[in-house]
Tab-separated table of C-alpha atoms in Angstrom:
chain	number	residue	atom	x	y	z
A	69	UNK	CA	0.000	0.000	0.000
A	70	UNK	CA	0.886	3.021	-0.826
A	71	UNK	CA	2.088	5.713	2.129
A	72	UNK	CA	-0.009	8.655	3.207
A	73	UNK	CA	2.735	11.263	1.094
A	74	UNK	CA	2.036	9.079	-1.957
A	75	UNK	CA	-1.257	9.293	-1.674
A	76	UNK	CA	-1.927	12.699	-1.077
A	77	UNK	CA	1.185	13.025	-3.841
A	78	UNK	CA	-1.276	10.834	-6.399
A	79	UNK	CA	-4.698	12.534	-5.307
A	80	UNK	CA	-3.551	16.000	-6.350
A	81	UNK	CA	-1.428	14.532	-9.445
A	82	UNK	CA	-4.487	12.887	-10.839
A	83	UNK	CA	-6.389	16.246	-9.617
A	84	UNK	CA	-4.436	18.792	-11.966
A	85	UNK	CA	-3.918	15.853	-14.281
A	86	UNK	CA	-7.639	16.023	-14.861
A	87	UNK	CA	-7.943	20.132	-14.914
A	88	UNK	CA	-4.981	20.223	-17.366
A	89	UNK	CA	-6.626	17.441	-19.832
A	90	UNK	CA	-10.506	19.134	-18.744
A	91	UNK	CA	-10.419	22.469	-18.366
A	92	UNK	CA	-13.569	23.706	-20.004
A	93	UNK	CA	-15.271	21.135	-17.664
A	94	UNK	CA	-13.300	22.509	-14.599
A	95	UNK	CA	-13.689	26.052	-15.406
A	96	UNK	CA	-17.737	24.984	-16.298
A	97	UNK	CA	-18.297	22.822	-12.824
A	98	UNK	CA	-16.029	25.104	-10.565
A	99	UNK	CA	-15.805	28.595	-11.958
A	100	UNK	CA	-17.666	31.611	-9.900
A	101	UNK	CA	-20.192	32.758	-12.608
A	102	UNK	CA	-22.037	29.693	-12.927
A	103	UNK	CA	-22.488	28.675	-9.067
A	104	UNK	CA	-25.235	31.714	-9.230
A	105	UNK	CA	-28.193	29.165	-10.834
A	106	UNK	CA	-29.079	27.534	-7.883
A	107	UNK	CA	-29.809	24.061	-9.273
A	108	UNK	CA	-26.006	23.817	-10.797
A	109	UNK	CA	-24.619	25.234	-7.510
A	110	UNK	CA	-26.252	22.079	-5.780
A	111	UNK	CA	-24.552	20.065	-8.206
A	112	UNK	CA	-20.811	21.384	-7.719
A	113	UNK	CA	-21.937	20.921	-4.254
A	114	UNK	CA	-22.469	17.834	-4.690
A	115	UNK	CA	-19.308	16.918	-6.639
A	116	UNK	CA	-17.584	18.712	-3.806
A	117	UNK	CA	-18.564	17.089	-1.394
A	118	UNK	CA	-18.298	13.419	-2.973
A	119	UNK	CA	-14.498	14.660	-3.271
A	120	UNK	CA	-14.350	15.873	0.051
A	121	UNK	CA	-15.891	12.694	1.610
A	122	UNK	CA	-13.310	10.453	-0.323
A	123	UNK	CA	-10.891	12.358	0.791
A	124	UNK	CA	-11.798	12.633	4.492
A	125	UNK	CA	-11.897	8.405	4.447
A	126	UNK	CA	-8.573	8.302	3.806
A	127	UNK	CA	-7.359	10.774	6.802
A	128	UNK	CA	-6.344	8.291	9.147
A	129	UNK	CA	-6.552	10.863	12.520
A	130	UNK	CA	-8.066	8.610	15.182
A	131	UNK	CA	-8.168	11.984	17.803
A	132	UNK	CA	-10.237	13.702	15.089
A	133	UNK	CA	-14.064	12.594	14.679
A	134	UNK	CA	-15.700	12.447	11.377
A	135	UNK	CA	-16.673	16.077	11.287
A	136	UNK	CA	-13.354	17.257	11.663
A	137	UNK	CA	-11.971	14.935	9.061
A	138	UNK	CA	-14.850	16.229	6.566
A	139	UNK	CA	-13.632	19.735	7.544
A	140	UNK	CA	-10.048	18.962	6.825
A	141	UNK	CA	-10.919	17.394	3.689
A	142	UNK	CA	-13.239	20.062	2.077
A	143	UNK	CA	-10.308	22.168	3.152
A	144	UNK	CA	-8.090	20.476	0.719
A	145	UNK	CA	-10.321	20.400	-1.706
A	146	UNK	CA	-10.511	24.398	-1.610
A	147	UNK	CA	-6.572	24.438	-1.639
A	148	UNK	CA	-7.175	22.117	-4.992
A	149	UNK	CA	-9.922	24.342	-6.445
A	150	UNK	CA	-8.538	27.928	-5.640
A	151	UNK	CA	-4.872	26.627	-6.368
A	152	UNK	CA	-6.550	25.571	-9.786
A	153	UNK	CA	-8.218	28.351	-11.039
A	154	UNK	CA	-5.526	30.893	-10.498
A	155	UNK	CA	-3.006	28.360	-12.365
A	156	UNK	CA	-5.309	28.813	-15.095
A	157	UNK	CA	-5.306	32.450	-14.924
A	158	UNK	CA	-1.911	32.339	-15.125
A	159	UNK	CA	-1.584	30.342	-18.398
A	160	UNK	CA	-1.274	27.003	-16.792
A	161	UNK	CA	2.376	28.061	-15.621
A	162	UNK	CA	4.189	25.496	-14.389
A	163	UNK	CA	3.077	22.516	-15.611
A	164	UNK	CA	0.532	20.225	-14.092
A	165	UNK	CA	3.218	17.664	-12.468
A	166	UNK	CA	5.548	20.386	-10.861
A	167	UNK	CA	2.003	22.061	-9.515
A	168	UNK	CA	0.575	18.893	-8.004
A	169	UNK	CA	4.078	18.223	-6.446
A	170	UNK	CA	4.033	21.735	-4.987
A	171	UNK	CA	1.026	21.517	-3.739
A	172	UNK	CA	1.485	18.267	-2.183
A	173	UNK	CA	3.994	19.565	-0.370
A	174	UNK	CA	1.715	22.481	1.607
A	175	UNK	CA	-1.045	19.539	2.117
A	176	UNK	CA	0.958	17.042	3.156
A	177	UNK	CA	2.992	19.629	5.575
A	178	UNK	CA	-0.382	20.430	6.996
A	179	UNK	CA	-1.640	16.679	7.258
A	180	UNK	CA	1.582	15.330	9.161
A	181	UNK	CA	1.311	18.439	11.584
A	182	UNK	CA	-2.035	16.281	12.766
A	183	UNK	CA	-0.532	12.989	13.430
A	184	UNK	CA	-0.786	13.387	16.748
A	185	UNK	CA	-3.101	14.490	19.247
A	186	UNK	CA	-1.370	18.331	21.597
A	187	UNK	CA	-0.048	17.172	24.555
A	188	UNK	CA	-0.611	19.444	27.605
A	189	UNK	CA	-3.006	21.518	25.726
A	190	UNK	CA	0.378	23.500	25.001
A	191	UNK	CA	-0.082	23.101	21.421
A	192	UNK	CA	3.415	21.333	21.236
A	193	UNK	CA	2.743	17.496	19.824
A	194	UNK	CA	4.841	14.437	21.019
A	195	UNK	CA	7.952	13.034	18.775
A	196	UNK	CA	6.574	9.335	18.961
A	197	UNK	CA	7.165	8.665	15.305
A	198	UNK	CA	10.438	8.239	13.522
A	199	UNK	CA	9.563	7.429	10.067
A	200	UNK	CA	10.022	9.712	7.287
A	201	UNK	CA	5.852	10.260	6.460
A	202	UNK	CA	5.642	11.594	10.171
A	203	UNK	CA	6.215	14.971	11.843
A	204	UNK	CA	8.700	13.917	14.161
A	205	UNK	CA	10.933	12.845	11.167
A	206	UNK	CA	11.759	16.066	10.405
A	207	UNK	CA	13.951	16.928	13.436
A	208	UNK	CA	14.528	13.266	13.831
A	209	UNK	CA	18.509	13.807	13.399
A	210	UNK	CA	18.473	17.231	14.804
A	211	UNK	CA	21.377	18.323	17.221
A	212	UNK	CA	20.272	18.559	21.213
A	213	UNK	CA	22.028	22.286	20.773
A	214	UNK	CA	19.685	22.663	17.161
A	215	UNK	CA	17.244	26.033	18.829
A	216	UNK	CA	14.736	24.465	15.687
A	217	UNK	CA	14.523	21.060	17.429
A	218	UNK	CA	11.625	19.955	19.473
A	219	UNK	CA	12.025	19.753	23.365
A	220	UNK	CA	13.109	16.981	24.707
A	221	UNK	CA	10.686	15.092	26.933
């Protein structure tokens, strides 16, 4: 199976993938002017959230209910949407791999960040993984001295 990066890395690449190869339909399901007929706003809705709730089945947060999840998920969605429509703006500049990479990178920085419930309420989360699709990872190898490192426990 696939790890959490490479999925979130594959959701977004098949996400642009699909607004680079549809972008009349993308522009038509997703663009501003036509959410004001109510009937074809329900149906972006719609799409939304069927994106949003396939999404939030695959965020594996067990200190987050389902709400939350579906929260975090239409939130990545937007990030997808609004990410999307100014790339078209903007001629489609870079290309559709190099944008789903970069935005991978902001989800997936976000995502990791919620691998693990506070502790104290101090908003400071414990280093209790040590592989490279967790948090912890990053300052895994960090020196005791290193003022970026996490506290020790």
């Amino acid at each position: 199976a696939p790890s959490p990066m490479a999925q979130v890395e594959r959701g977004l690449a098949a996400y642009f993938a699909f607004v680079a190869e549809e972008q009349a339909a993308f522009t038509l399901l997703f663009g501003g002017g036509t959410r004001r007929d109510e009937e074809f706003a329900a149906a972006a809705a719609q799409v939304e959230g069927s994106i949003a709730s396939a999404i939030a089945a695959l965020l594996e947060l067990p200190h987050l209910g389902e709400p939350e999840r579906q929260l975090l998920a239409f939130g990545i969605v937007g990030l997808a949407e609004g990410t999307s429509r100014r790339w078209i703006g903007r001629g489609r500049q870079p290309d559709a791999a190099a944008l789903s990479a970069l935005v991978a990178q902001v989800a997936w920085a976000g995502l990791r960040s919620l691998s693990a419930p506070p502790a104290d309420g101090d908003g400071t989360r414990p280093a209790t993984h040590r592989d490279t699709d967790s948090p912890a990872s990053d300052h895994a190898s960090a020196p005791a001295d290193d003022p970026g490192a996490p506290p020790a426990d």
